[in-house]
Short mmCIF file of C-alpha atoms in Angstrom, two decimals:
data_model
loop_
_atom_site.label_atom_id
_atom_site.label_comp_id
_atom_site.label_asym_id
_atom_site.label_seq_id
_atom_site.Cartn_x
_atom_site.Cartn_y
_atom_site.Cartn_z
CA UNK A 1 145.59 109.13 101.76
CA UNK A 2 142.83 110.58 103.85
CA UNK A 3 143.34 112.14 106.83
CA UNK A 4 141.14 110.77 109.78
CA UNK A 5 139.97 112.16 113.15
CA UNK A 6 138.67 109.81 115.90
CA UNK A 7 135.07 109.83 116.51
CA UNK A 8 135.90 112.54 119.43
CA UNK A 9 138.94 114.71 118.12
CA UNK A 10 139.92 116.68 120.44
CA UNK A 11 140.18 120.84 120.79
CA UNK A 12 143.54 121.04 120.82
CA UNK A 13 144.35 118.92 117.79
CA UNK A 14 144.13 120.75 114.81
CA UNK A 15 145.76 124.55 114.49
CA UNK A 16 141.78 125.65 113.58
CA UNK A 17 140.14 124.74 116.68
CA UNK A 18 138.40 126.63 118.89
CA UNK A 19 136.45 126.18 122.41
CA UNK A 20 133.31 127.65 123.78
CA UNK A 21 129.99 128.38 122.13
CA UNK A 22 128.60 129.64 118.76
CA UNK A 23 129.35 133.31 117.97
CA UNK A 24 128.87 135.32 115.68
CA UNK A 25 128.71 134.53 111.43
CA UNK A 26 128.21 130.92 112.23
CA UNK A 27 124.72 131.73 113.59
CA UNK A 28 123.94 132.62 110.01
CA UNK A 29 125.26 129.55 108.73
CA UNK A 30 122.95 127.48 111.69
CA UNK A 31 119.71 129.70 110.89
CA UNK A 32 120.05 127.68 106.75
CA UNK A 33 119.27 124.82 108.94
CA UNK A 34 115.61 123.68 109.57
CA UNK A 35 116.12 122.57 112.96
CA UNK A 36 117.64 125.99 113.79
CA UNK A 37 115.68 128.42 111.73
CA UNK A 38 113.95 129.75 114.23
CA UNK A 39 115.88 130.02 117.23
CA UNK A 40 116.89 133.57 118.00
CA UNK A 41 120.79 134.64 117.88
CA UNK A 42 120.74 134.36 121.58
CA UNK A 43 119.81 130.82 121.91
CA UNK A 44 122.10 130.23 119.14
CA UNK A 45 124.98 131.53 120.46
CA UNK A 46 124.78 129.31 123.64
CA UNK A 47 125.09 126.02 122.12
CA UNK A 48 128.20 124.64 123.43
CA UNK A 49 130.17 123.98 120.38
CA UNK A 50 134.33 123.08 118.90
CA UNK A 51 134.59 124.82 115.13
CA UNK A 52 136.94 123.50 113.36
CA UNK A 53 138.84 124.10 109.86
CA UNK A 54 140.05 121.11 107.93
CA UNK A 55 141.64 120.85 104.74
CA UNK A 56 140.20 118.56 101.57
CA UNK A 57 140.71 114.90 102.52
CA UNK A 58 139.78 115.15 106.33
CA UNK A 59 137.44 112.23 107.58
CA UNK A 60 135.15 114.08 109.84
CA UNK A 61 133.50 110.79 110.94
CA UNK A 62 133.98 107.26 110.62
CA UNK A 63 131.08 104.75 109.80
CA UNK A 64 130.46 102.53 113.28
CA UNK A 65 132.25 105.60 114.82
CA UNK A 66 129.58 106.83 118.33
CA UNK A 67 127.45 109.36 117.37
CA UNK A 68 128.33 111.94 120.33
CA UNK A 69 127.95 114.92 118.54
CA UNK A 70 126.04 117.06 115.91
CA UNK A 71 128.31 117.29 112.97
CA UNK A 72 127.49 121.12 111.37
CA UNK A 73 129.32 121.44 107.83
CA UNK A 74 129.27 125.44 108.13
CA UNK A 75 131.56 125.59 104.68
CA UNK A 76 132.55 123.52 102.03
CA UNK A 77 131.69 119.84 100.64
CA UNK A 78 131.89 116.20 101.76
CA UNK A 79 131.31 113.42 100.43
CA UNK A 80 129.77 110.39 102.45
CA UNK A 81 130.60 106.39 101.81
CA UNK A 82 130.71 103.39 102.77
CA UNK A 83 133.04 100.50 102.07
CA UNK A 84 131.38 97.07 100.60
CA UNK A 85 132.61 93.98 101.39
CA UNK A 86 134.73 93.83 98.79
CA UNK A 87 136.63 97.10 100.30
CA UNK A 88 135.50 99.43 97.55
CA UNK A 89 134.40 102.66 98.62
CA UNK A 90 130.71 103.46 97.46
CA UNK A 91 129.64 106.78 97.88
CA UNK A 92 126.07 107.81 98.62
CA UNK A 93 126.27 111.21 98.69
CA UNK A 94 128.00 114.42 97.92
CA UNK A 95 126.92 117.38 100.35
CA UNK A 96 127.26 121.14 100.17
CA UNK A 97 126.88 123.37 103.14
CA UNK A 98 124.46 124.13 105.25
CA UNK A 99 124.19 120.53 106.53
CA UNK A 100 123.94 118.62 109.54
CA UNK A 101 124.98 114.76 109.24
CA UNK A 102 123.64 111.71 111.29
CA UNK A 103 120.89 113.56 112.94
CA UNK A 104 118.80 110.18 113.60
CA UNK A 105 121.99 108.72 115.00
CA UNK A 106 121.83 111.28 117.64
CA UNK A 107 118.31 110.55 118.53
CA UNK A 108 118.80 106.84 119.15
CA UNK A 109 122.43 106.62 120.43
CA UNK A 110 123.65 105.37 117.14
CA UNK A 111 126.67 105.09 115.08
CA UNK A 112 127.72 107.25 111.84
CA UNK A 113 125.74 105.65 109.29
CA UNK A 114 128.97 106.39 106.61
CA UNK A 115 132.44 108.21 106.68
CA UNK A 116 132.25 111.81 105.76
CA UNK A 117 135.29 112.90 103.60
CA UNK A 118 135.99 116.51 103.11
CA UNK A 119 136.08 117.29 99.06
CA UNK A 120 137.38 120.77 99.74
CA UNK A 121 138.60 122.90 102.61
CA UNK A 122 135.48 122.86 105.50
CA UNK A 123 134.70 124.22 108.35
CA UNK A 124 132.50 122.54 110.42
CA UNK A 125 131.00 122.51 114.31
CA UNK A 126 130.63 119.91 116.33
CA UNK A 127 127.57 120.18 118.74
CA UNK A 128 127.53 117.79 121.79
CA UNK A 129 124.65 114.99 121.27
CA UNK A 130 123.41 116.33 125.21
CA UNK A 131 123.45 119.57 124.07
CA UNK A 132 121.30 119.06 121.19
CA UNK A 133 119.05 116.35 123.61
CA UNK A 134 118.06 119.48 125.64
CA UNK A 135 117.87 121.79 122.53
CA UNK A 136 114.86 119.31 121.21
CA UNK A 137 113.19 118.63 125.21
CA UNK A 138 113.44 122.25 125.01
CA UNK A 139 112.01 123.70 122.27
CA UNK A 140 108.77 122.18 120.68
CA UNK A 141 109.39 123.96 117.40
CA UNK A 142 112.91 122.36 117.01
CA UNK A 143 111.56 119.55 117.58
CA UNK A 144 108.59 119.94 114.92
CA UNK A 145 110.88 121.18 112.63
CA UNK A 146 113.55 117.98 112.69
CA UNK A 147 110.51 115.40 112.31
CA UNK A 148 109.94 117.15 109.07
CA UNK A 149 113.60 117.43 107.79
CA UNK A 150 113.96 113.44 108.97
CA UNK A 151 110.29 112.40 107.21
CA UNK A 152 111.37 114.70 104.07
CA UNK A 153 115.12 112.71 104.20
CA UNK A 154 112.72 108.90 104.35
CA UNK A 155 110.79 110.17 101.39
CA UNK A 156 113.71 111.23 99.42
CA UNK A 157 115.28 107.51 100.23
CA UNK A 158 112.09 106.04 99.28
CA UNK A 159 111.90 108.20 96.09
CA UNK A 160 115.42 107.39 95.25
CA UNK A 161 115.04 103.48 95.95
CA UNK A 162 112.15 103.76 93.32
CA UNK A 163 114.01 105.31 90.94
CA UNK A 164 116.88 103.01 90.91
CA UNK A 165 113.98 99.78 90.57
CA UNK A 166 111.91 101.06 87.73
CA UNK A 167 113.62 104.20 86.18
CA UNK A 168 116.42 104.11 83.60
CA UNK A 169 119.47 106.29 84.33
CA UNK A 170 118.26 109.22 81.71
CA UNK A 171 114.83 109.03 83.66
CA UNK A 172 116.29 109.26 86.78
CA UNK A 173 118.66 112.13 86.14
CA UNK A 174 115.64 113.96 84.28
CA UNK A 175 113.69 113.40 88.05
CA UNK A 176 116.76 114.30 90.04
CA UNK A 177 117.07 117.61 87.96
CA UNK A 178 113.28 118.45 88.13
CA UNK A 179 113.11 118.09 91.91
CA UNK A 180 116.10 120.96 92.24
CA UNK A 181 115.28 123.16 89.57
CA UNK A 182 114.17 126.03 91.91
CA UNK A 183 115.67 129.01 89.82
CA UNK A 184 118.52 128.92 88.41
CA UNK A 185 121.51 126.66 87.68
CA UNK A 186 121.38 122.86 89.43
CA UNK A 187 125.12 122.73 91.16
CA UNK A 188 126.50 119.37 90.89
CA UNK A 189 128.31 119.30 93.91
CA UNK A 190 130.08 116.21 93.16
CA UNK A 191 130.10 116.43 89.48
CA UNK A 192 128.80 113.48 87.49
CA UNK A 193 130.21 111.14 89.52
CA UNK A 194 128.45 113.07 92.81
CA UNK A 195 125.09 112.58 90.61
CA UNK A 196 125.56 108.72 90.01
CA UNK A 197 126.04 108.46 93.65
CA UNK A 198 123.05 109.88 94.33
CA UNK A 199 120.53 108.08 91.68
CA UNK A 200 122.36 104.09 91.98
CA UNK A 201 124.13 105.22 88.49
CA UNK A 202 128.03 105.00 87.20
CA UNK A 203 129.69 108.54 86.29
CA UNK A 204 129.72 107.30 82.31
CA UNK A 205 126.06 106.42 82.23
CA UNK A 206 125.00 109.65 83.89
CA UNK A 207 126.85 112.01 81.12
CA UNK A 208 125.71 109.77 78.42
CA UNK A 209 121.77 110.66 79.80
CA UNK A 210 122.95 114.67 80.27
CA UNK A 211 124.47 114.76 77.30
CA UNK A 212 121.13 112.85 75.53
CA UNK A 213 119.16 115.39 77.56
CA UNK A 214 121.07 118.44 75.67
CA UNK A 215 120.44 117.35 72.58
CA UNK A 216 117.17 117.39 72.88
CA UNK A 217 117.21 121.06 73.92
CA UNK A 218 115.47 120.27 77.43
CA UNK A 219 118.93 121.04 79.89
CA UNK A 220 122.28 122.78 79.22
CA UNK A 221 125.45 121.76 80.82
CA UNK A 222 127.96 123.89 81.88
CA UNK A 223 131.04 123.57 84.31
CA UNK A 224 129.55 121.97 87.83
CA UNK A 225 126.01 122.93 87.03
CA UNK A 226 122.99 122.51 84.67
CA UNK A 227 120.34 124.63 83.97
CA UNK A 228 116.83 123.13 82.84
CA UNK A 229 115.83 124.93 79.96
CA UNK A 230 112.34 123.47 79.61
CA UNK A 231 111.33 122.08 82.80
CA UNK A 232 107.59 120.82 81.70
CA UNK A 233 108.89 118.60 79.49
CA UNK A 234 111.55 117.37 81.16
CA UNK A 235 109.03 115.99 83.63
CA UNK A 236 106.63 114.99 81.46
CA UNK A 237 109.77 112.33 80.28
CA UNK A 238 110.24 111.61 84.21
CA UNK A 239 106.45 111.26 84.86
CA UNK A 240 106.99 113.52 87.95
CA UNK A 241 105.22 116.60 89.06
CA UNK A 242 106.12 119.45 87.56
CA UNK A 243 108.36 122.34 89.44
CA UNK A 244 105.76 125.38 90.88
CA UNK A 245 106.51 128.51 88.45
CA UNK A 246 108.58 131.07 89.70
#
């Protein structure tokens, strides 16, 4: 079973905890985040913060949980769901680090939007919502900077809602690939299933379209990744843009 913090754990709780602010390595893990990429080490470092370690199967938040903090994954994966009202878990995303989860919750003194399940060992920091209030009032380019991550993150949900309504599941895993084929291998994060969860598809269906997709000599699959071999055509078959060359 899952082992679950409350929305606010506490310092003391787990053997990994630590008070005060950010210090050193994790302000290179924060500087991989938009919102933070251009704040200077010294800015960084005075965020109040509470890193944590956890091992795989930690809930970091709960969905309806109060959004009072900035959830930084600094290491590792998660997995975010939600449970339907039949009480099976659905999950909507798997996420690799450098992340930072429910940042519109924050904004509008929300609620977690899903619970966040560690996949493997994290570590993560949590950032007090104040903290991150005065961070924004603060500094105009923060601020610039997390109105693009947050429009980007609608038009990826409006991209992915598309898909789901008018693209079969080999179309839609030929899109997903082409929009992360910057160089190199595409990690799959969450494996197959991870991918389903992302395009609306089931774990079987998405390795029947991967495995289609080999065949025809445009990807090849290897153990948690794929690389695109001919990236033109697959988006020709996904009537997306094609990737920028390299």
């Amino acid at each position: 079973m899952p082992r679950t913090l409350g929305p606010s754990p506490p310092p003391a709780q787990h053997h990994g905890a630590r008070r005060g602010c950010i210090s050193g390595y994790m302000t290179y893990a924060l500087t991989d985040l938009p919102m933070f990429a251009r704040l200077g080490e010294e800015r960084l470092r005075g965020l109040p913060a509470r890193p944590r370690r956890y091992p795989a199967g930690q809930v970091l938040c709960t969905e309806g949980d109060p959004a009072d903090h900035l959830i930084v994954l600094l290491d590792g994966r998660v997995k975010a769901g939600r449970v339907s009202a039949e009480g099976r878990e659905v999950i909507l995303a798997v996420e690799a680090a450098p992340v930072a989860f429910d940042k519109t919750a924050l904004l509008v003194d929300g609620t977690h939007r899903a619970t966040r399940t560690a996949l493997s060992a994290v570590e993560v920091a949590y950032v007090p919502r104040a903290a991150v209030l005065d961070l924004i009032a603060g500094e105009p380019e923060v601020a610039a900077r997390l109105l693009r991550t947050l429009a980007e993150t609608v038009r990826d949900l409006d991209e992915r809602l598309t898909d789901a309504a008018v693209r079969d599941v080999p179309t839609r895993v030929a899109a997903w690939l082409v929009r992360r084929c910057a160089g190199g291998p595409v990690p799959l994060h969450g494996g197959q299933a991870g991918l389903g969860a992302e395009i609306g598809a089931t774990r079987v269906s998405v390795n029947r379209a991967l495995r289609g997709l080999e065949r025809r000599g445009l990807i090849e699959i290897s153990a948690g990744a794929v690389t695109v071999l001919d990236a033109l055509a697959l988006a020709r078959l996904a009537s997306v843009p094609a990737p920028a060359p390299h």
